[in-house]
CSV table of C-alpha atoms in Angstrom, one decimal:
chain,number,residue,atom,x,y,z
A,49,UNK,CA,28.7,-70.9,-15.9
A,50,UNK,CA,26.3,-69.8,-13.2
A,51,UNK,CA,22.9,-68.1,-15.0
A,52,UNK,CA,22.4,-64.5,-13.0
A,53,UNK,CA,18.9,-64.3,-11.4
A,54,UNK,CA,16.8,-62.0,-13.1
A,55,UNK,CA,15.6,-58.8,-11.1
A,56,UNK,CA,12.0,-59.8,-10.1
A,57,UNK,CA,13.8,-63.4,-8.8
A,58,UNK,CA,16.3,-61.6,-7.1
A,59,UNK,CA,13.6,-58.6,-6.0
A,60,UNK,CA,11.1,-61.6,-4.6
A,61,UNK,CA,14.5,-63.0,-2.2
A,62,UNK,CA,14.9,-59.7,-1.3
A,63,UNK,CA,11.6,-59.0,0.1
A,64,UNK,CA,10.8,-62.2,1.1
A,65,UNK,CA,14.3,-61.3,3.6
A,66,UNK,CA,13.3,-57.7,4.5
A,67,UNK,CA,9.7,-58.2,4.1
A,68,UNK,CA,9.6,-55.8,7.6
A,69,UNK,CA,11.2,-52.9,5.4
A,70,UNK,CA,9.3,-53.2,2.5
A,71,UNK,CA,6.0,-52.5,4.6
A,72,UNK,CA,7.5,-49.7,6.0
A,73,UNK,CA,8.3,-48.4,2.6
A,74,UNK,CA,4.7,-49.0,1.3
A,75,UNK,CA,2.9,-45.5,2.8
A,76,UNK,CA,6.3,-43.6,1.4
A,77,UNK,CA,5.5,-45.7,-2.3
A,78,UNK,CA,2.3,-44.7,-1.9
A,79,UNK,CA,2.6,-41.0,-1.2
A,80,UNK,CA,5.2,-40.6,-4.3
A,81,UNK,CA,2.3,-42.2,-6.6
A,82,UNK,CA,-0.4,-40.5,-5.5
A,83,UNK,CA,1.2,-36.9,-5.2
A,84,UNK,CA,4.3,-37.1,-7.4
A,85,UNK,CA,3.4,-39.2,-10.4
A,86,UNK,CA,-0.6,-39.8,-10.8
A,87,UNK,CA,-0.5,-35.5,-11.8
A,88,UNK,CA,2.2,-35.7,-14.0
A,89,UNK,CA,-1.1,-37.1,-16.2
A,90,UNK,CA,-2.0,-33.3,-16.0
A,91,UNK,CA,0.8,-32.3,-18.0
A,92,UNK,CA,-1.0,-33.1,-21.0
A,93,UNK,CA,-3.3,-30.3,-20.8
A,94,UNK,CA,0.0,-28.2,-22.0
A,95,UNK,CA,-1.0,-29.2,-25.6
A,96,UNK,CA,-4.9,-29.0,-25.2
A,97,UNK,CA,-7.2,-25.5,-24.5
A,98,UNK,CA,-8.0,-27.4,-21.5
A,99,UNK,CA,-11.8,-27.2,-20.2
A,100,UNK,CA,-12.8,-28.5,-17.0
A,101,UNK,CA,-16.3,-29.3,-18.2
A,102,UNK,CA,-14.4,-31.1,-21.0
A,103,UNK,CA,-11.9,-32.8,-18.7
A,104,UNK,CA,-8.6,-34.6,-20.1
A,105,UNK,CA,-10.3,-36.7,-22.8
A,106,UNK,CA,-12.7,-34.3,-24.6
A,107,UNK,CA,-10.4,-30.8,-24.4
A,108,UNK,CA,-9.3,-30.0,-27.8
A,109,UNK,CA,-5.7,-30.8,-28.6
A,110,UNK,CA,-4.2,-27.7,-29.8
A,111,UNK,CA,-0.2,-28.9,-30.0
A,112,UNK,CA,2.4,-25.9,-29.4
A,113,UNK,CA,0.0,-23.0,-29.4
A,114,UNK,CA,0.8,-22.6,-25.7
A,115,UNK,CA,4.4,-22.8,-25.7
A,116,UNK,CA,4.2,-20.7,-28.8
A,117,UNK,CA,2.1,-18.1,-27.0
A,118,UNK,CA,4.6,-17.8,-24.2
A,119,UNK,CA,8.0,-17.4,-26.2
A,120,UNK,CA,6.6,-15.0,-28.2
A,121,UNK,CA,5.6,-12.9,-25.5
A,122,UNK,CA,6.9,-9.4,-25.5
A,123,UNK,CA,7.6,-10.2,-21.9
A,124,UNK,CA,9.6,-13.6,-22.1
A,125,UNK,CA,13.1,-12.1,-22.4
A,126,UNK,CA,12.6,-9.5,-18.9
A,127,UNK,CA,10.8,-12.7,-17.6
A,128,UNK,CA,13.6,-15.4,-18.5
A,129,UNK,CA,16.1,-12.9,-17.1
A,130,UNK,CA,14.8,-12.2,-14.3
A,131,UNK,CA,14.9,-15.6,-13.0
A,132,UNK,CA,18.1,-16.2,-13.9
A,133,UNK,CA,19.2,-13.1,-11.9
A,134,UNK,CA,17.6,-13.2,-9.1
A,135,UNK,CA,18.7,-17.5,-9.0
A,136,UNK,CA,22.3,-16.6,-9.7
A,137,UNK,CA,22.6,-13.9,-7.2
A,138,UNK,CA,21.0,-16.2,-4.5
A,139,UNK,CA,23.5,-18.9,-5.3
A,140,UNK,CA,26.5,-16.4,-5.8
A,141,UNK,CA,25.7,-15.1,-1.8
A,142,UNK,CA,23.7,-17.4,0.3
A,143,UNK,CA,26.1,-20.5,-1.3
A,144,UNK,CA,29.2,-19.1,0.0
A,145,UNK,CA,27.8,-17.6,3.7
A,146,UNK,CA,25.6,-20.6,4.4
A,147,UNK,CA,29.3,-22.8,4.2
A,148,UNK,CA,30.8,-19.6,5.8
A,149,UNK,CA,28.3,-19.9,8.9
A,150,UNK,CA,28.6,-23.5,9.1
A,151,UNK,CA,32.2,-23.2,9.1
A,152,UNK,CA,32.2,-20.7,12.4
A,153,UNK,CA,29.5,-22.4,14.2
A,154,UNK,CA,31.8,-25.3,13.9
A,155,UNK,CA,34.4,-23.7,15.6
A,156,UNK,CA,32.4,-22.5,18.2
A,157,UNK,CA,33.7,-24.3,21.6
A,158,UNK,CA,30.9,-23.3,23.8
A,159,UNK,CA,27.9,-25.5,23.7
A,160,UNK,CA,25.8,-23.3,25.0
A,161,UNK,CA,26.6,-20.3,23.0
A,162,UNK,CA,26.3,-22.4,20.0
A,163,UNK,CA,22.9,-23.2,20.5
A,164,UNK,CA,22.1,-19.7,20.9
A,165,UNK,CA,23.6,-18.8,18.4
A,166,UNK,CA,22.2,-22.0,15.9
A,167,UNK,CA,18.4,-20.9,18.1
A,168,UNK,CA,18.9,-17.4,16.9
A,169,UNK,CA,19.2,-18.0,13.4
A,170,UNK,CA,16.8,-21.2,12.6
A,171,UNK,CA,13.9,-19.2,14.0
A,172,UNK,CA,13.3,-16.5,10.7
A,173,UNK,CA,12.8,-20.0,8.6
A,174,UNK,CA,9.9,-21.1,11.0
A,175,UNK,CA,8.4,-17.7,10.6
A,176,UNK,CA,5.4,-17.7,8.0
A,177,UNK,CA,6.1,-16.0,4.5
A,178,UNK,CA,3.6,-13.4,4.9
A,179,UNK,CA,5.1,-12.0,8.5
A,180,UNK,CA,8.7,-11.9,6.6
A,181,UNK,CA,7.3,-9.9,3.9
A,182,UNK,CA,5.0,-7.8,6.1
A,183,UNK,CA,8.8,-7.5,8.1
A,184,UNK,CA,10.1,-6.6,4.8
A,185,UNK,CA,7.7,-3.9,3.5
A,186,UNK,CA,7.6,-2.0,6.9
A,187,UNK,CA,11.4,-2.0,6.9
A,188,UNK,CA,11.7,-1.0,3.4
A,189,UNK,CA,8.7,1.5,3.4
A,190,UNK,CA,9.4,5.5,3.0
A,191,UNK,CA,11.2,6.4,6.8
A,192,UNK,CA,11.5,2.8,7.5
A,193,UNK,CA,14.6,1.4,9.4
A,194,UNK,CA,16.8,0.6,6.4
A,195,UNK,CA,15.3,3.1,4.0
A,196,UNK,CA,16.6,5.4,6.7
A,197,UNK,CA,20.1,3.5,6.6
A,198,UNK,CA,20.4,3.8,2.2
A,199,UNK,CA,19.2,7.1,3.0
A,200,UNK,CA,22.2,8.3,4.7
A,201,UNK,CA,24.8,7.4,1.7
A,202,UNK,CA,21.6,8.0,-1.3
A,203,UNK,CA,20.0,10.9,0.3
A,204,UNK,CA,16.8,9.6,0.0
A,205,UNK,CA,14.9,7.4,2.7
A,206,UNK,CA,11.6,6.6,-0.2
A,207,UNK,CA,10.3,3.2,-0.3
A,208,UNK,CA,13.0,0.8,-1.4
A,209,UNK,CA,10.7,-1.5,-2.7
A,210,UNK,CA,8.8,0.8,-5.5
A,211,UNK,CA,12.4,1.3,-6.7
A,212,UNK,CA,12.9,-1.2,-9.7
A,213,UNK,CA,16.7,-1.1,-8.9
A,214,UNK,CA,16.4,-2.1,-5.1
A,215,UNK,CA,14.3,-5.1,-5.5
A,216,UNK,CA,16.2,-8.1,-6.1
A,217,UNK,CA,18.6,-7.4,-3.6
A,218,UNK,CA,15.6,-7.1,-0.8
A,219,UNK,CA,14.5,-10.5,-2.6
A,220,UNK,CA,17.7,-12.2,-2.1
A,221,UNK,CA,19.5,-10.8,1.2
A,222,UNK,CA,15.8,-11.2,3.2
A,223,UNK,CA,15.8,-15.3,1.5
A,224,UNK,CA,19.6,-15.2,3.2
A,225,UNK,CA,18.6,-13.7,6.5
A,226,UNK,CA,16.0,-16.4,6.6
A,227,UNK,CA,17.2,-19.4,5.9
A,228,UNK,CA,20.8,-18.6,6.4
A,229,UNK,CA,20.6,-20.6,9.6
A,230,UNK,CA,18.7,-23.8,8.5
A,231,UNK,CA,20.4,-23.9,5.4
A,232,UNK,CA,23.6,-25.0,7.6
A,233,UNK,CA,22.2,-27.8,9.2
A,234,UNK,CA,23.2,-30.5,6.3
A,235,UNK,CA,26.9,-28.8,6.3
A,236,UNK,CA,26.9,-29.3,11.2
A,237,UNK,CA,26.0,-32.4,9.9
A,238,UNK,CA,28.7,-33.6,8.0
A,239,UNK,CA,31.4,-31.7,9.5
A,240,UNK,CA,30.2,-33.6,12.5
A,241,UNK,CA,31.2,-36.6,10.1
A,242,UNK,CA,34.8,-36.0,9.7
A,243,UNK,CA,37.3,-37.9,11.3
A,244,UNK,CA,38.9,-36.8,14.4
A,245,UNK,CA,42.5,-38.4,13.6
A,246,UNK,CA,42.8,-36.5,10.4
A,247,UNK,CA,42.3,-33.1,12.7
A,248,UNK,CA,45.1,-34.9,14.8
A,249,UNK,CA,47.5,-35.7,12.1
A,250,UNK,CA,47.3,-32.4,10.7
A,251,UNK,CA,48.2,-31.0,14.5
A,252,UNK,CA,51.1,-33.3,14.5
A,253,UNK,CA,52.1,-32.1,10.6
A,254,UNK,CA,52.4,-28.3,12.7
A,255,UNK,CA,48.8,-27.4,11.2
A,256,UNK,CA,47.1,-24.5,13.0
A,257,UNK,CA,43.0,-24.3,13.4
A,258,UNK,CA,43.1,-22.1,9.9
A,259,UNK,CA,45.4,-24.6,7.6
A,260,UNK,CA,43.3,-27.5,9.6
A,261,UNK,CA,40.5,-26.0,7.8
A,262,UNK,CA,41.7,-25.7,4.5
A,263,UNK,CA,43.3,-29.0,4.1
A,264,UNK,CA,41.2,-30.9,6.6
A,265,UNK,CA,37.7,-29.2,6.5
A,266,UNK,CA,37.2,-28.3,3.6
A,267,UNK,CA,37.9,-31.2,1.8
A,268,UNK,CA,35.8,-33.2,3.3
A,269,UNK,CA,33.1,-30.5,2.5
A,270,UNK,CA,33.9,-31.1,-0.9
A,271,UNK,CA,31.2,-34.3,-1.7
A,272,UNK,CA,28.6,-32.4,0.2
A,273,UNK,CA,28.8,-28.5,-0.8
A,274,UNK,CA,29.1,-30.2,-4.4
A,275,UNK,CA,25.9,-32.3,-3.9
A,276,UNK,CA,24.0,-28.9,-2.7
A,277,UNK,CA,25.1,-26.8,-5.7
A,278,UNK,CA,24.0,-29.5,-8.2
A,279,UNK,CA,21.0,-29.5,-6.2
A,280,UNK,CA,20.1,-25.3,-6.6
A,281,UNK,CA,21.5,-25.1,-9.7
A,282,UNK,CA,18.5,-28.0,-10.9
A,283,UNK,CA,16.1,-25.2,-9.2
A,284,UNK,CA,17.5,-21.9,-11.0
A,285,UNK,CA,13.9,-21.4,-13.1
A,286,UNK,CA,11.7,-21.9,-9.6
A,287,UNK,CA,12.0,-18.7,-7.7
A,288,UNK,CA,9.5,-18.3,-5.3
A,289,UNK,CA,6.1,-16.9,-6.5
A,290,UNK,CA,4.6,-16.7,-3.2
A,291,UNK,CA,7.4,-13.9,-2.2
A,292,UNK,CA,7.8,-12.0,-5.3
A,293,UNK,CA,3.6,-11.6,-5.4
A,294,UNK,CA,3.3,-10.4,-1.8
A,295,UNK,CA,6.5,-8.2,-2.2
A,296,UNK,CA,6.5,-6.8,-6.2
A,297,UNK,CA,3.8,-4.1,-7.6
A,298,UNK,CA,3.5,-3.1,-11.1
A,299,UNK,CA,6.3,-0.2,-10.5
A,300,UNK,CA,8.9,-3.2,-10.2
A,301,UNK,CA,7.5,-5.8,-12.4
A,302,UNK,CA,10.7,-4.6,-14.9
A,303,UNK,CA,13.1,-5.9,-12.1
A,304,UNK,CA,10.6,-8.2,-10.1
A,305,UNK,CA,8.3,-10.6,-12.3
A,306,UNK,CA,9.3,-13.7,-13.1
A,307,UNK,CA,8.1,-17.1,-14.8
A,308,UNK,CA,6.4,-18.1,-11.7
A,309,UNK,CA,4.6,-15.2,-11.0
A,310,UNK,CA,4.0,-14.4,-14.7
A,311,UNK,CA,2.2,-17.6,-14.7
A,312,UNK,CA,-0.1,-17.0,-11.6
A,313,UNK,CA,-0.8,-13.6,-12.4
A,314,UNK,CA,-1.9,-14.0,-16.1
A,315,UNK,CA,-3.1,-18.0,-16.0
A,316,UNK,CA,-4.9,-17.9,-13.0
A,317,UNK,CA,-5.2,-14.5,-11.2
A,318,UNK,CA,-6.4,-12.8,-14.2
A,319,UNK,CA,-8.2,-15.8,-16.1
A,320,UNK,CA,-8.8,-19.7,-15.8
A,321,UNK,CA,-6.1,-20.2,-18.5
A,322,UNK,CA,-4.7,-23.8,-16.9
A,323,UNK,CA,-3.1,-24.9,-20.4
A,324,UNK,CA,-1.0,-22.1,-20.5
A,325,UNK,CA,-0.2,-22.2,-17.2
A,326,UNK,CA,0.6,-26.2,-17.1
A,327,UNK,CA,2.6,-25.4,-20.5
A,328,UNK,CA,5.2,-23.0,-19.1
A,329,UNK,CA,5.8,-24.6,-15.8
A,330,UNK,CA,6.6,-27.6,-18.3
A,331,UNK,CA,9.0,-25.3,-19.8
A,332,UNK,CA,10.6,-24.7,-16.4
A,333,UNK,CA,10.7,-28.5,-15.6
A,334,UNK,CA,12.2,-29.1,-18.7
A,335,UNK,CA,15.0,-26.2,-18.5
A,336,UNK,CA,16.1,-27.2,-14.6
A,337,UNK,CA,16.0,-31.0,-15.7
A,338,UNK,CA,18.8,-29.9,-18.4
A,339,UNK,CA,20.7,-27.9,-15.9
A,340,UNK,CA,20.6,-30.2,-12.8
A,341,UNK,CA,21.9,-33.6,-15.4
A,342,UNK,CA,24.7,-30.7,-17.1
A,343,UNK,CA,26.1,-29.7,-13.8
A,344,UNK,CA,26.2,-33.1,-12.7
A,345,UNK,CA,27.5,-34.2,-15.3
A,346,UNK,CA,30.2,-31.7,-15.2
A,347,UNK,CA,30.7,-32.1,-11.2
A,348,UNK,CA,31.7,-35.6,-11.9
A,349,UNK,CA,34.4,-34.6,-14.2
A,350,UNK,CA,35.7,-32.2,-12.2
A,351,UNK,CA,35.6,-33.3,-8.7
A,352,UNK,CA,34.6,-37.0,-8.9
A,353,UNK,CA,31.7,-36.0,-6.7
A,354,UNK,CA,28.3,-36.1,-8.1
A,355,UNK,CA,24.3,-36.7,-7.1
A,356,UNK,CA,24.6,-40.4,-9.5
């Protein structure tokens, strides 16, 4: 019986064959560790009334009083649902039109008109957050070009974004006119993938461009739209603070704040409170870690398709 080579025997032939690669990989290695890992030692000032004078060692360990503090906050339920809102209505439209557009663009037979087209629509995701949201608020403002619009079927053309009951849909449909364009660029890419010679079998079966694309297509969409949705589901608790702070005001906060900006507005606009801060974006790791390794879980069941 042949004895398998440990890992370290066979990862010292491996390198000792691609030693070229492994270099190359050493600058990505050490980015991760530096960056990614080394600050995850921060994570224990979640469980300490952390004191930079103090630093990590000498900060009093105080256990669950921050997590404590934070769930049994008046505000935790309008927070927690919040986030899910605004995360599910993101996924429920952009999902669907980001395929949508790739689809079209695909379809497109003029070059040139489809790099208009794809020019047209990648350049809002270039443009800073604070234009968009400067776009946003003078668009949105009392007599502004779509308050005028709601005006005509509401009656009234006041500032859409004081309204509690118009901000979410600002928050999401401005995200989808802004990254609506580089969000297909993973979906060109791997219709560009598909093979030719099932488009031409299809042709042969009698299939027109429209059945092409549902039994052709689409299917091959499958591994990738599934990969993407497992992807922003493992995201649903990290909405964007920068946005919702430059957009919200206190007449909105009912409709408009969320974990994120919870967090910076009452741990470190309005105090130096890093524990409590540190302790509830720990909660929202923990909560996204749970729903990215469920849905992949249940995305391998279903579809065979899944991130591992």
């Amino acid at each position: 019986m042949v004895k398998r080579k440990s890992f370290w025997e066979r990862l010292k032939r491996d390198f000792k064959m691609n030693k070229a690669i492994y270099i190359m990989l050493l600058p990505v290695l050490i980015y991760f560790i530096m960056y990614h890992y080394v600050p995850m030692l921060g994570l224990v000032t979640a469980f300490q009334d952390y004191k930079i004078k103090l630093g990590y060692f000498k900060s009093p360990f105080v256990g669950l009083k921050h997590f404590d503090r934070f769930f049994g906050s008046m505000y935790f339920v309008r927070l927690l649902a919040n986030t899910f809102a605004i995360s599910l209505k993101d996924i429920f439209w952009s999902f669907p039109l980001t395929i949508t557009f790739a689809l079209l663009l695909n379809e497109v037979g003029s070059k040139r008109f489809k790099s208009v087209i794809q020019t047209v629509t990648y350049l809002p995701y270039f443009i800073s957050m604070i234009v968009v949201c400067g776009l946003v608020m003078d668009f949105t403002k009392a007599g502004g070009m779509i308050s005028s619009l709601v005006g005509l079927f509401t009656g009234s053309s006041d500032s859409l974004l004081t309204n509690p009951n118009y901000f979410q849909s600002i928050f999401v449909w401005s995200g989808i006119w802004q990254g609506l364009g580089y969000g297909t660029i993973i979906y060109i890419s791997a219709l560009a993938a598909i093979n030719p010679e099932l488009y031409e079998a299809a042709k042969i079966d009698g299939a027109n461009r429209w059945k092409q694309t549902i039994h052709v297509t689409i299917p091959c969409l499958i591994p990738t739209i599934v990969v993407m949705l497992v992807l922003r589901i493992g995201s649903i608790m990290s909405v964007s603070y920068q946005k919702i702070i430059l957009l919200y005001s206190p007449a909105v906060y009912e409709k408009a704040d969320v974990i994120s900006s919870y967090v910076y507005r009452v741990g470190l606009q309005e105090g130096t409170e890093y524990s409590f801060s540190t302790a509830v974006g720990l909660f929202q790791s923990v909560v996204n870690l749970i729903l990215i390794v469920a849905a992949n879980k249940i995305s391998k069941k279903l579809t065979d398709s899944s991130l591992w």
